[in-house]
PDB file of C-alpha atoms in Angstrom:
ATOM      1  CA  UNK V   1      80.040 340.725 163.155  1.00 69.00           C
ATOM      2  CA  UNK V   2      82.948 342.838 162.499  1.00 85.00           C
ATOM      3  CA  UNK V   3      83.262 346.498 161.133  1.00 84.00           C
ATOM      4  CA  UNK V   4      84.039 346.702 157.232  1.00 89.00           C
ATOM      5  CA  UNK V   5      85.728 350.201 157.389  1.00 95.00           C
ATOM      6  CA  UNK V   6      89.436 350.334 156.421  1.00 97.00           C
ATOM      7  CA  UNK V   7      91.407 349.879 160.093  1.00 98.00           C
ATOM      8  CA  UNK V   8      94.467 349.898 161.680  1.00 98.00           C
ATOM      9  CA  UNK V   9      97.125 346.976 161.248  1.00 98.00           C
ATOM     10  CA  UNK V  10      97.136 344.552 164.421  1.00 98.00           C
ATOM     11  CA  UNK V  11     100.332 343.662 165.980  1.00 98.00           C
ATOM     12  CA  UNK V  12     100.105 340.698 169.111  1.00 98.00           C
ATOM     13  CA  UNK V  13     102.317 339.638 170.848  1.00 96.00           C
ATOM     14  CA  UNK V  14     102.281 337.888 174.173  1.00 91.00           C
ATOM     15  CA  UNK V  15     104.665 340.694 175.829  1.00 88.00           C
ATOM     16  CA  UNK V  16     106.473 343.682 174.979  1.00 92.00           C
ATOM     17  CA  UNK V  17     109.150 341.810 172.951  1.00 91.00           C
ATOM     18  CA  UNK V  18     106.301 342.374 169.722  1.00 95.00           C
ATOM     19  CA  UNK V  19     107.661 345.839 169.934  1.00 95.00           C
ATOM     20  CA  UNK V  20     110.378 345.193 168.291  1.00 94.00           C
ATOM     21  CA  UNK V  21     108.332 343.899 165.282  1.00 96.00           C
ATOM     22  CA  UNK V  22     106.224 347.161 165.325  1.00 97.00           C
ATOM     23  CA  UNK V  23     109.085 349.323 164.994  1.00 95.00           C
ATOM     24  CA  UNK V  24     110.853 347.603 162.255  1.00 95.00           C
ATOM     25  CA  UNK V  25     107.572 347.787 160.597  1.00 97.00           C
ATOM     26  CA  UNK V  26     106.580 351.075 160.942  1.00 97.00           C
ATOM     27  CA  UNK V  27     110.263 352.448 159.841  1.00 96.00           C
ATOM     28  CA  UNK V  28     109.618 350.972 156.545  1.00 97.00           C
ATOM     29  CA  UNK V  29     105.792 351.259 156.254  1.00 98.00           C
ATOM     30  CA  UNK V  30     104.965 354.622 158.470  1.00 98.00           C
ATOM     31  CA  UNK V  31     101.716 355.682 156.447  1.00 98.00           C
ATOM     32  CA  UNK V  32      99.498 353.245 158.101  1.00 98.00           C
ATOM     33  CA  UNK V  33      97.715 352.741 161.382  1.00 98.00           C
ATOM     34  CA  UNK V  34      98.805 350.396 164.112  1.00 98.00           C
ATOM     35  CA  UNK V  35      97.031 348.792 166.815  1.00 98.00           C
ATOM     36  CA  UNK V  36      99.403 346.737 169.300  1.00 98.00           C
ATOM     37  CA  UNK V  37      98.298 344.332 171.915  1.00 98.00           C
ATOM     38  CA  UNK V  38     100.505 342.824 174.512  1.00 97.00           C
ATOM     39  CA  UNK V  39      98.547 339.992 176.568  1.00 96.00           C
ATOM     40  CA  UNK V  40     101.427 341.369 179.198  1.00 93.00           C
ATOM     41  CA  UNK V  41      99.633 339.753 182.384  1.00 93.00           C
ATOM     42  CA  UNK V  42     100.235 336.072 180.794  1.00 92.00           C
ATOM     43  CA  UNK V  43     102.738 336.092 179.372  1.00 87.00           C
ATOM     44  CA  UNK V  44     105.584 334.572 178.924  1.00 84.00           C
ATOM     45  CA  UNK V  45     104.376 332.149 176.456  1.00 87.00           C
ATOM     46  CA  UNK V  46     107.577 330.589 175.997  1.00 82.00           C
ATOM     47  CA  UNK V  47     106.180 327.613 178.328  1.00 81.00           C
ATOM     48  CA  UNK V  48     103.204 327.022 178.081  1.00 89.00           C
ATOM     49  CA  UNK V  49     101.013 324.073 176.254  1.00 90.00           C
ATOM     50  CA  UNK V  50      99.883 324.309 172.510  1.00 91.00           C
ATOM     51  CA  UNK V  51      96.789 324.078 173.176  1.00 95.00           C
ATOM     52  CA  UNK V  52      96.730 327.125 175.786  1.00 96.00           C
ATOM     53  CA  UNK V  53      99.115 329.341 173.768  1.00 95.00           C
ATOM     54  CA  UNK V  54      96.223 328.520 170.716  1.00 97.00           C
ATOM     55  CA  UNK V  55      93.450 329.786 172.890  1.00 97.00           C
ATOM     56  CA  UNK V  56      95.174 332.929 174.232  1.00 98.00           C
ATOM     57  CA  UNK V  57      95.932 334.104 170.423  1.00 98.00           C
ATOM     58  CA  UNK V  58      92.817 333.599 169.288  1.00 97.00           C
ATOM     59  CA  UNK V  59      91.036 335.344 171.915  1.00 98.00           C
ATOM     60  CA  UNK V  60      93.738 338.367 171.026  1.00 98.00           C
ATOM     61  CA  UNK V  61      93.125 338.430 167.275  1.00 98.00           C
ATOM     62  CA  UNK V  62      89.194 338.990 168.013  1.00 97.00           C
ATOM     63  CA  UNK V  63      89.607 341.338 169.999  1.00 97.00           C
ATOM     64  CA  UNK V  64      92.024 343.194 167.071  1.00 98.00           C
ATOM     65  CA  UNK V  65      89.243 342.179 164.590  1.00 97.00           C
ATOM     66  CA  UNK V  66      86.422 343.613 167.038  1.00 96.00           C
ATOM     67  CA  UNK V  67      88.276 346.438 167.128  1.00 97.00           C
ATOM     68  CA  UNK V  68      88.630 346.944 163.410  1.00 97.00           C
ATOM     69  CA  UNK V  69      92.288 345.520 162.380  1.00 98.00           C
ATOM     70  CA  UNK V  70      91.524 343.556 159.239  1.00 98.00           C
ATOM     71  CA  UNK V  71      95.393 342.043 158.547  1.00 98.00           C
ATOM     72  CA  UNK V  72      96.779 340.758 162.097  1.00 98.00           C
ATOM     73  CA  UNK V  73     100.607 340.092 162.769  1.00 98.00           C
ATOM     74  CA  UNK V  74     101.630 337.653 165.345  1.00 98.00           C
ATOM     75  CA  UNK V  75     104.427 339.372 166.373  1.00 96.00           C
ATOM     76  CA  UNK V  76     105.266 336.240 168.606  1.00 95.00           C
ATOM     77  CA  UNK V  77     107.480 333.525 167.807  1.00 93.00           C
ATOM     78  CA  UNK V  78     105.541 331.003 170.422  1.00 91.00           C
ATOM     79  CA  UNK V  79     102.251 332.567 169.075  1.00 94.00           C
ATOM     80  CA  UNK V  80     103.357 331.965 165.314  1.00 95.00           C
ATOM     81  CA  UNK V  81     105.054 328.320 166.217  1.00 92.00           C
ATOM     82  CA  UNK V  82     101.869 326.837 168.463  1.00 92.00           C
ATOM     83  CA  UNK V  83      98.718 328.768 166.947  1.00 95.00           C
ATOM     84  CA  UNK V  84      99.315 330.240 163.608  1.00 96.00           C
ATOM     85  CA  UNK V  85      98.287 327.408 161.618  1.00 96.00           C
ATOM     86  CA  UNK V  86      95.379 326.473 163.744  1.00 96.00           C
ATOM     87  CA  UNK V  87      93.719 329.877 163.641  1.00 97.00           C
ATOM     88  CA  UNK V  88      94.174 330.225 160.005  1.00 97.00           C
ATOM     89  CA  UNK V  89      92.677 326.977 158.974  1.00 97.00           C
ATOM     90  CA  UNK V  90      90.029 327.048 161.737  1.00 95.00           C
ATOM     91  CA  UNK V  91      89.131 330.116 163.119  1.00 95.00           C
ATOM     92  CA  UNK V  92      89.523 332.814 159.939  1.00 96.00           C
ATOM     93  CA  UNK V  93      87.222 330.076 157.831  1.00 96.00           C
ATOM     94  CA  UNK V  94      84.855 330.542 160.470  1.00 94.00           C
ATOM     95  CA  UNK V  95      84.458 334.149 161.066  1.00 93.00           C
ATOM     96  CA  UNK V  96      85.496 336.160 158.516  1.00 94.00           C
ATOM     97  CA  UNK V  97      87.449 334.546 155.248  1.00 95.00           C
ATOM     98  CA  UNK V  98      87.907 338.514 154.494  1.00 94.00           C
ATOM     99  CA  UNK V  99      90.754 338.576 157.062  1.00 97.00           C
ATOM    100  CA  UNK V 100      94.358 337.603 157.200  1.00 98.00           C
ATOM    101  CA  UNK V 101      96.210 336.587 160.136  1.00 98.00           C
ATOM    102  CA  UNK V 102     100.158 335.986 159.274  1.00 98.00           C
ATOM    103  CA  UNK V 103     103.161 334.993 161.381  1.00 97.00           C
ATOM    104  CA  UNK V 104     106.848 335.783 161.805  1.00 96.00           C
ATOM    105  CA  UNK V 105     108.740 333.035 161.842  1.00 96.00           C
ATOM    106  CA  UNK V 106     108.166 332.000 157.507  1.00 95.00           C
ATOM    107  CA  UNK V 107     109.186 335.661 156.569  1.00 96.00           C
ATOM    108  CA  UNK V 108     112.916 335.015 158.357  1.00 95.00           C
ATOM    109  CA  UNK V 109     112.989 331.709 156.778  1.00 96.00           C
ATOM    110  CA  UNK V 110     112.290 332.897 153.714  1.00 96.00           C
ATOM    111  CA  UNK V 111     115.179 335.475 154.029  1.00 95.00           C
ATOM    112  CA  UNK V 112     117.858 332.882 155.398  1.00 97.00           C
ATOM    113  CA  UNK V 113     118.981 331.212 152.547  1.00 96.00           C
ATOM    114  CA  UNK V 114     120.389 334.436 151.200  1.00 96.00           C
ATOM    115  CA  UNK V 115     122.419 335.020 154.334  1.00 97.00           C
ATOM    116  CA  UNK V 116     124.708 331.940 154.628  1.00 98.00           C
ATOM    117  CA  UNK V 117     127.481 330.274 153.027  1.00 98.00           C
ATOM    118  CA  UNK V 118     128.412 327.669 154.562  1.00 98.00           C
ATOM    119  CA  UNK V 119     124.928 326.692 155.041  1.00 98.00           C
ATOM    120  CA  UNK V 120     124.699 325.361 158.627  1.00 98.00           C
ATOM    121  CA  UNK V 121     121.900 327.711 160.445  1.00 98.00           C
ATOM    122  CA  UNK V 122     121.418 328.500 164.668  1.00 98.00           C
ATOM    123  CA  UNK V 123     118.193 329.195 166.192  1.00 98.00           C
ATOM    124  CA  UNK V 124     118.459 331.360 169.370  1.00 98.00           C
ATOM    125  CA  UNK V 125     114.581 331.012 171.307  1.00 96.00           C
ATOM    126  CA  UNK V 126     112.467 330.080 173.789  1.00 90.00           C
ATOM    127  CA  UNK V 127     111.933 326.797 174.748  1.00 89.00           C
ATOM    128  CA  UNK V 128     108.680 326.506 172.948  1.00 85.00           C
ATOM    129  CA  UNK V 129     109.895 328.010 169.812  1.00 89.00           C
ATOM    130  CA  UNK V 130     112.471 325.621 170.109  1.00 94.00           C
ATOM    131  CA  UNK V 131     110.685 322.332 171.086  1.00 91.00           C
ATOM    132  CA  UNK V 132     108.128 322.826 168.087  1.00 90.00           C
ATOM    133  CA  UNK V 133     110.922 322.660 165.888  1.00 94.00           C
ATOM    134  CA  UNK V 134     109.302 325.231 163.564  1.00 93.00           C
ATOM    135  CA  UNK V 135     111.669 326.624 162.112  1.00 96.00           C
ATOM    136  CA  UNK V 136     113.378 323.401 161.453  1.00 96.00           C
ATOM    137  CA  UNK V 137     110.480 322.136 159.032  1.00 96.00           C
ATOM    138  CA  UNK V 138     110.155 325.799 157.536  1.00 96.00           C
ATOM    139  CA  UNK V 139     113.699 325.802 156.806  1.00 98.00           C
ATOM    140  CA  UNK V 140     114.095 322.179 155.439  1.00 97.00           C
ATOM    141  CA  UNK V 141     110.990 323.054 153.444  1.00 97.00           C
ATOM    142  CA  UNK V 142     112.391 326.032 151.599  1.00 97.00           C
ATOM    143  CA  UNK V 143     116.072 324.805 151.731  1.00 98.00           C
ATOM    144  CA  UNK V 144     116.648 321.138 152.286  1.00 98.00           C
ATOM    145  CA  UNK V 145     120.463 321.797 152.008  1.00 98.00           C
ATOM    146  CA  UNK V 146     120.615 323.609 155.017  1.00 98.00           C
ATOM    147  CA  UNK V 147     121.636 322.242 158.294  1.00 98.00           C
ATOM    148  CA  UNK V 148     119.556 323.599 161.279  1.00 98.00           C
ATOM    149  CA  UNK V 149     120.756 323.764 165.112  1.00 98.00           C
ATOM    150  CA  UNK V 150     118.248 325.265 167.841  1.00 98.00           C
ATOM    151  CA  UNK V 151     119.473 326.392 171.255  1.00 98.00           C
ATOM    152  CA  UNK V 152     116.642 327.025 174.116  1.00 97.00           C
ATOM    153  CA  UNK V 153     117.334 330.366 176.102  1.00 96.00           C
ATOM    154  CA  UNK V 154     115.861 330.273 179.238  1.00 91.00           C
ATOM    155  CA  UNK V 155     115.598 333.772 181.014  1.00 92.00           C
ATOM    156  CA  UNK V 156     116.682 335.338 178.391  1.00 94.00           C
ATOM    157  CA  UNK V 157     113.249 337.329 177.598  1.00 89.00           C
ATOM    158  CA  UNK V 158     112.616 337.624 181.156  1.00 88.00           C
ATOM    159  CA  UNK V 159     116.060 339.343 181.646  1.00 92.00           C
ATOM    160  CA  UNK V 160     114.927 341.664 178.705  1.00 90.00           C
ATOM    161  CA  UNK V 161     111.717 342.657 180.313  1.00 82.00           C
ATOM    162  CA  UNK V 162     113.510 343.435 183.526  1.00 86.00           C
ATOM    163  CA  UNK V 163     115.532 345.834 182.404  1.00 86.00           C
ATOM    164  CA  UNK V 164     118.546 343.731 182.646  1.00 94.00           C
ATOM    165  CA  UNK V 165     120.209 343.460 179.098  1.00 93.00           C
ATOM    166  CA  UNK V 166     123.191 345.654 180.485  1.00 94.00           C
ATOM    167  CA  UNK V 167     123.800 343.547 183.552  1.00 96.00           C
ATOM    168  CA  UNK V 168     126.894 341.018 183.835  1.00 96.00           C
ATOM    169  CA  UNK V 169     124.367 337.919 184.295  1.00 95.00           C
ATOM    170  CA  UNK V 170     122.545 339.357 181.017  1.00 97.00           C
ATOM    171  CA  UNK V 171     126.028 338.632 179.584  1.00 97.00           C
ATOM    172  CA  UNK V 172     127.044 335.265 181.357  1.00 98.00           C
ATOM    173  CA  UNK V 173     124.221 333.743 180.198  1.00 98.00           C
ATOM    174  CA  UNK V 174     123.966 334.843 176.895  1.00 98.00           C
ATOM    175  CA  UNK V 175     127.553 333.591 176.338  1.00 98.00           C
ATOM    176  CA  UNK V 176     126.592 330.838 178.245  1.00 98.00           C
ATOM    177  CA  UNK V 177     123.669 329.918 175.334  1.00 98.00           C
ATOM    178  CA  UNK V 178     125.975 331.007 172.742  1.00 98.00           C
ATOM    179  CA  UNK V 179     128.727 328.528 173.079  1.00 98.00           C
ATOM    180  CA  UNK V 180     126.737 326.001 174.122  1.00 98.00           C
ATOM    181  CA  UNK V 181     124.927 326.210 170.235  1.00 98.00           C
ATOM    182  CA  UNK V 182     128.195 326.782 168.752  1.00 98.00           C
ATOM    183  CA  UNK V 183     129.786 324.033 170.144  1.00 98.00           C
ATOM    184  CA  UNK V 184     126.557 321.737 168.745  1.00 97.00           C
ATOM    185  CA  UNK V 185     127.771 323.161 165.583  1.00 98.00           C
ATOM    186  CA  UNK V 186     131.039 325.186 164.752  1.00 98.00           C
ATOM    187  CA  UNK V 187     129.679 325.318 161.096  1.00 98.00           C
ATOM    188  CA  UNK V 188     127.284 327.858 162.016  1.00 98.00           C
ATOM    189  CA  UNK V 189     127.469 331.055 160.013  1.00 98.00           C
ATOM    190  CA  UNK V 190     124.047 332.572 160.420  1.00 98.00           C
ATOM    191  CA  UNK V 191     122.115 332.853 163.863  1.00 98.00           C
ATOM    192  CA  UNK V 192     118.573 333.964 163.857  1.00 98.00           C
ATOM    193  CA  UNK V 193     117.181 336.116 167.254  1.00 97.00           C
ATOM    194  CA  UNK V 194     113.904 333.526 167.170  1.00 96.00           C
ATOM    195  CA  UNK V 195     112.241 335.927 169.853  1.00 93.00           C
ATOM    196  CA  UNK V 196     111.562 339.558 169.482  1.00 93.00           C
ATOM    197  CA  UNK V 197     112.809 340.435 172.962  1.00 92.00           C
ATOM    198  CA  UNK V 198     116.161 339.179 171.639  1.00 95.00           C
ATOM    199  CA  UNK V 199     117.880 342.059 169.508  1.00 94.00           C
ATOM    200  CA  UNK V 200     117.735 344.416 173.183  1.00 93.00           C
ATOM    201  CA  UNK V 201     120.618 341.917 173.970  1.00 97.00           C
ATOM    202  CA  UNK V 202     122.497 342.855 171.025  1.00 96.00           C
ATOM    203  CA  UNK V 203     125.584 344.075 172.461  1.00 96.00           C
ATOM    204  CA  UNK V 204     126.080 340.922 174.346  1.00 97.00           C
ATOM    205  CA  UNK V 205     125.199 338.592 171.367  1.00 98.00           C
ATOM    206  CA  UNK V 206     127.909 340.768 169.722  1.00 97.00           C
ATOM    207  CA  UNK V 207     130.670 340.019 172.020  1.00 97.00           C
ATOM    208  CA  UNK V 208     129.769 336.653 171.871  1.00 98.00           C
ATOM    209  CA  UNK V 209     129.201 335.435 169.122  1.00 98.00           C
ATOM    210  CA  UNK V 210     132.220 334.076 166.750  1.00 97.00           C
ATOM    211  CA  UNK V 211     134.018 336.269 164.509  1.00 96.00           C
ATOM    212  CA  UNK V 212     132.189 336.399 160.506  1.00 96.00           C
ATOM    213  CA  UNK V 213     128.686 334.852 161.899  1.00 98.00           C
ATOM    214  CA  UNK V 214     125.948 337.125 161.000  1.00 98.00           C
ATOM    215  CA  UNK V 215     123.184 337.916 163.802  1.00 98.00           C
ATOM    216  CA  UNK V 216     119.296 338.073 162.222  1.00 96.00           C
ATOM    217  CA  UNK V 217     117.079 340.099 163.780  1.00 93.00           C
ATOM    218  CA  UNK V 218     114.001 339.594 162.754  1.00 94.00           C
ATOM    219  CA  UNK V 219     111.815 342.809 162.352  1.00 93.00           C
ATOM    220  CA  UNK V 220     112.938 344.100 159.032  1.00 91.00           C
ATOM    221  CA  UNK V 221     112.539 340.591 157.292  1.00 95.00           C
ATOM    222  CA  UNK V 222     109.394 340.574 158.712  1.00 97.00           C
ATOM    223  CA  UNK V 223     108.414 344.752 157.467  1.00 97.00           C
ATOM    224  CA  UNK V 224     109.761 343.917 154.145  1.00 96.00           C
ATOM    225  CA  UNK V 225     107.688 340.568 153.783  1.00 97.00           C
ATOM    226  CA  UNK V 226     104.534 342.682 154.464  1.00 98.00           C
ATOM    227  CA  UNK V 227     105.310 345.397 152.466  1.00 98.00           C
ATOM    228  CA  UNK V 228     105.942 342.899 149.640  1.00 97.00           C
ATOM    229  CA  UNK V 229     102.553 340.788 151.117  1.00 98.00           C
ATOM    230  CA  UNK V 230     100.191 344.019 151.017  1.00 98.00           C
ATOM    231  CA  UNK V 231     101.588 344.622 147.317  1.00 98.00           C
ATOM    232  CA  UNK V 232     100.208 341.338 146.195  1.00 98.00           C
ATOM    233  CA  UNK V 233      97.082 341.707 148.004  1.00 98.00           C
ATOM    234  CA  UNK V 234      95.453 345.175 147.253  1.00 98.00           C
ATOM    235  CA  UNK V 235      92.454 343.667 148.220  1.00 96.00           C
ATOM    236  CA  UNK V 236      93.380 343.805 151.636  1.00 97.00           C
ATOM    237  CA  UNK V 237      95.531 346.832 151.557  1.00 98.00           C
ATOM    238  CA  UNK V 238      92.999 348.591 150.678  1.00 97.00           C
ATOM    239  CA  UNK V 239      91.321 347.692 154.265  1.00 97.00           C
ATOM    240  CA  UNK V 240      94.665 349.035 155.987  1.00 98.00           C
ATOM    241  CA  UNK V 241      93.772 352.751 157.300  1.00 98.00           C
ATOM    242  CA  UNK V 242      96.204 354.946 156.527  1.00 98.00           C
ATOM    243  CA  UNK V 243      96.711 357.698 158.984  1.00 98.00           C
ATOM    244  CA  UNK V 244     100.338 357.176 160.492  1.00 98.00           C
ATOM    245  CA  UNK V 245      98.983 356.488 163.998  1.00 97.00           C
ATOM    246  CA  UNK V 246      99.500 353.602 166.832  1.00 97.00           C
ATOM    247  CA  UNK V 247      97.961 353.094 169.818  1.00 97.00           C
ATOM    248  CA  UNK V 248      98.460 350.426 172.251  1.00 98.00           C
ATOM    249  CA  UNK V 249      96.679 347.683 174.278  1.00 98.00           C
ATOM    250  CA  UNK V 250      97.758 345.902 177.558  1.00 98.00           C
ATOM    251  CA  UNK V 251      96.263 343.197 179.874  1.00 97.00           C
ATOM    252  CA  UNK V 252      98.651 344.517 182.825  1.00 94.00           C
ATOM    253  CA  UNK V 253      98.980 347.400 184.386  1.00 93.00           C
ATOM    254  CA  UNK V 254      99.385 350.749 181.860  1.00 96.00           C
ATOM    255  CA  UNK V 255     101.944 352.456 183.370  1.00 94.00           C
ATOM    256  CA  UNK V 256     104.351 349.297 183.997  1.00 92.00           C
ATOM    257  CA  UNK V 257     103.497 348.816 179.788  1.00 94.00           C
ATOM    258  CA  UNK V 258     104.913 352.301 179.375  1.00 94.00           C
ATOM    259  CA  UNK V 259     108.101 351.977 181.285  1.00 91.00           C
ATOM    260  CA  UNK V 260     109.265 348.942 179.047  1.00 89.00           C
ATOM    261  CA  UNK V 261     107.852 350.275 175.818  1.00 92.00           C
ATOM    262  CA  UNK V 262     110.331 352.953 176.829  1.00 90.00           C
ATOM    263  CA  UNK V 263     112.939 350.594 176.409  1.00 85.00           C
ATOM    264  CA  UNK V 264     111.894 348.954 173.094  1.00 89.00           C
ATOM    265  CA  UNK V 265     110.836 351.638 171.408  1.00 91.00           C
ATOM    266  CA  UNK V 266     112.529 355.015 173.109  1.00 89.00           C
ATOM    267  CA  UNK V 267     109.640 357.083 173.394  1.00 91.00           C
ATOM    268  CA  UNK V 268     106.658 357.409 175.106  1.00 93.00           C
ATOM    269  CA  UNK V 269     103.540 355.779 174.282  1.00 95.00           C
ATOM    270  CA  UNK V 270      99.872 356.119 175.553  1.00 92.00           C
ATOM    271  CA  UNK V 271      98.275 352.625 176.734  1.00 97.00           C
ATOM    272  CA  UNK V 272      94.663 351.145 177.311  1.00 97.00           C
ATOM    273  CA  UNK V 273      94.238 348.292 179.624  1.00 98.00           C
ATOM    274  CA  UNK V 274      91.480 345.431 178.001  1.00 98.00           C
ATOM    275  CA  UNK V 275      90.488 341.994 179.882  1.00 96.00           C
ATOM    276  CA  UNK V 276      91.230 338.956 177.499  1.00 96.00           C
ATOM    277  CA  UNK V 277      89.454 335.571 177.961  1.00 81.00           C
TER     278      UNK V 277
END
C-alpha cells in the first residue's frame, strides 16, 4: 500500500504551532528530510471531541505515510493527548506494523524529573490538553513523587497565530493564566509550555512568571528523545531519507501558511495545499 523507499520524517500538527517542534528538531538532527503538515483549515484542536481530534490525525498520518514518511511525529499536544494511543494500537497494527507514529507530550515528561526541586510541576495548555489530564498520568507514572497542577489557556494559541504575542492583551492574559496556576500552587518550580504555539509568548511568560521557576519548552526534549529513539531503532532509521530538505503541507490557504511560518520559523518556506478527509 505504501512506498518502501527510505522517506522524509513527518511532522503534524493541527496548526502552525508544530513548527516549533520542526525547528528544534532539525537544529539538532539537520541531515534528514522533513515533511510538515498543518491541517491549518481545522484547526484549533484544542476543543474539539476525542473522537473527532482521533479521526483528523489519522487521516493526516496516511496521508504522511502515502506520501512516503515512515516515522511520524505528532507535533500536537491535543493530537498526542486524544489520538496517539488509539492510532498506535489500532491503526499502525492494521496498515503497516513497519511504521512508527510517536507523540510529544512522554518525551517532556520524561525530561521533567531532572528539572525540579521542589517537585511540584505546572502545565500551561489548551483546554483539551488539559481536560485529558495526560500529562498528569504520564507524570505520576514516571514520578509518583511529583505534584502536578494544569492551567487551561484559552486564546492563548489563537493570539499566537494572529500575530499578537507582542500586544498588551497577549500580556494581560498570559499573566492573567500565570497567576491564576501559581496561586493553585506557589510550590511550583517547573512550568511546561504544553502547546507548541506557546514558547512565541516567551517574553511575556518571562515577565510573568515568578522569580527561580524554570519555563520548558518543549522542542528540544522532544529532538533529543528522537535522536536518542532513531539510535535504538536502526531499523527504522535506516527508512529516514537523508537529504537535509523540508517541504511543507497545508489544508488552508498557501500564502496565509507562509506569512505565519514566517513567524515561527524566520524564513521563508514553499507550501502545497492537500484536501484531508
Amino acid at each position: 500500500m505504501f512506498t518502501q523507499n527510505p522517506g522524509p520524517i513527518g511532522i503534524f500538527d493541527s496548526g502552525y504551532g508544530g513548527l516549533t517542534i520542526l525547528h528544534g528538531i532539525r537544529q539538532l538532527l539537520p541531515q534528514y528530510d522533513y515533511l510538515y503538515l498543518g491541517d491549518n483549515a481545522r484547526a484549533p484542536y484544542g476543543s474539539r471531541s476525542f473522537e473527532v481530534v482521533y479521526q483528523f490525525t489519522r487521516q493526516a498520518v496516511l496521508r504522511l505515510f502515502e506520501r512516503g514518511c515512515h516515522l511520524v511525529i505528532l507535533g500536537c499536544n491535543t493530537a498526542s493527548a486524544k489520538a496517539l494511543r488509539t492510532i498506535q494500537q489500532r491503526v499502525i497494527p492494521e496498515i503497516d506494523p513497519n511504521r512508527r507514529v510517536l507523540g510529544i507530550i512522554l518525551p517532556t515528561v520524561e525530561a521533567i524529573g531532572d528539572l525540579t526541586t521542589s517537585r511540584h510541576v505546572g502545565i500551561l495548555a489548551t483546554e483539551g490538553t488539559i481536560r485529558s489530564e495526560s500529562y498528569n498520568l504520564e507524570i505520576k507514572k514516571l514520578y509518583p513523587d511529583i505534584t502536578v497542577s494544569g492551567q487551561a489557556c484559552p486564546l492563548w494559541a489563537a493570539i499566537v497565530e494572529a500575530n499578537e504575542a507582542d500586544s498588551p492583551g497577549a500580556d494581560y492574559f498570559v499573566g492573567k493564566r500565570i497567576d491564576q496556576l501559581m496561586r493553585r500552587d506557589p510550590q511550583i518550580d517547573a512550568i511546561i509550555l504544553g502547546c507548541t504555539h506557546y514558547p512565541l509568548l516567551m517574553p511575556a511568560i518571562v515577565r510573568h512568571v515568578p522569580p527561580g521557576v524554570r519555563i520548558v519548552p518543549q522542542g528540544q526534549y522532544v529532538a533529543n528523545s528522537l535522536q536518542c529513539y532513531l539510535a535504538r531503532h536502526p531499523q527504522i532509521e535506516q527508512r529516514c531519507s537523508k537529504g537535509a530538505g523540508v517541504h511543507y503541507l497545508t489544508t488552508e490557504n498557501p500564502d496565509k501558511f507562509k506569512e505565519s511560518a514566517l513567524l515561527f520559523l524566520h524564513e521563508q518556506v514553499n507550501v502545497e495545499k492537500i484536501e484531508l478527509g
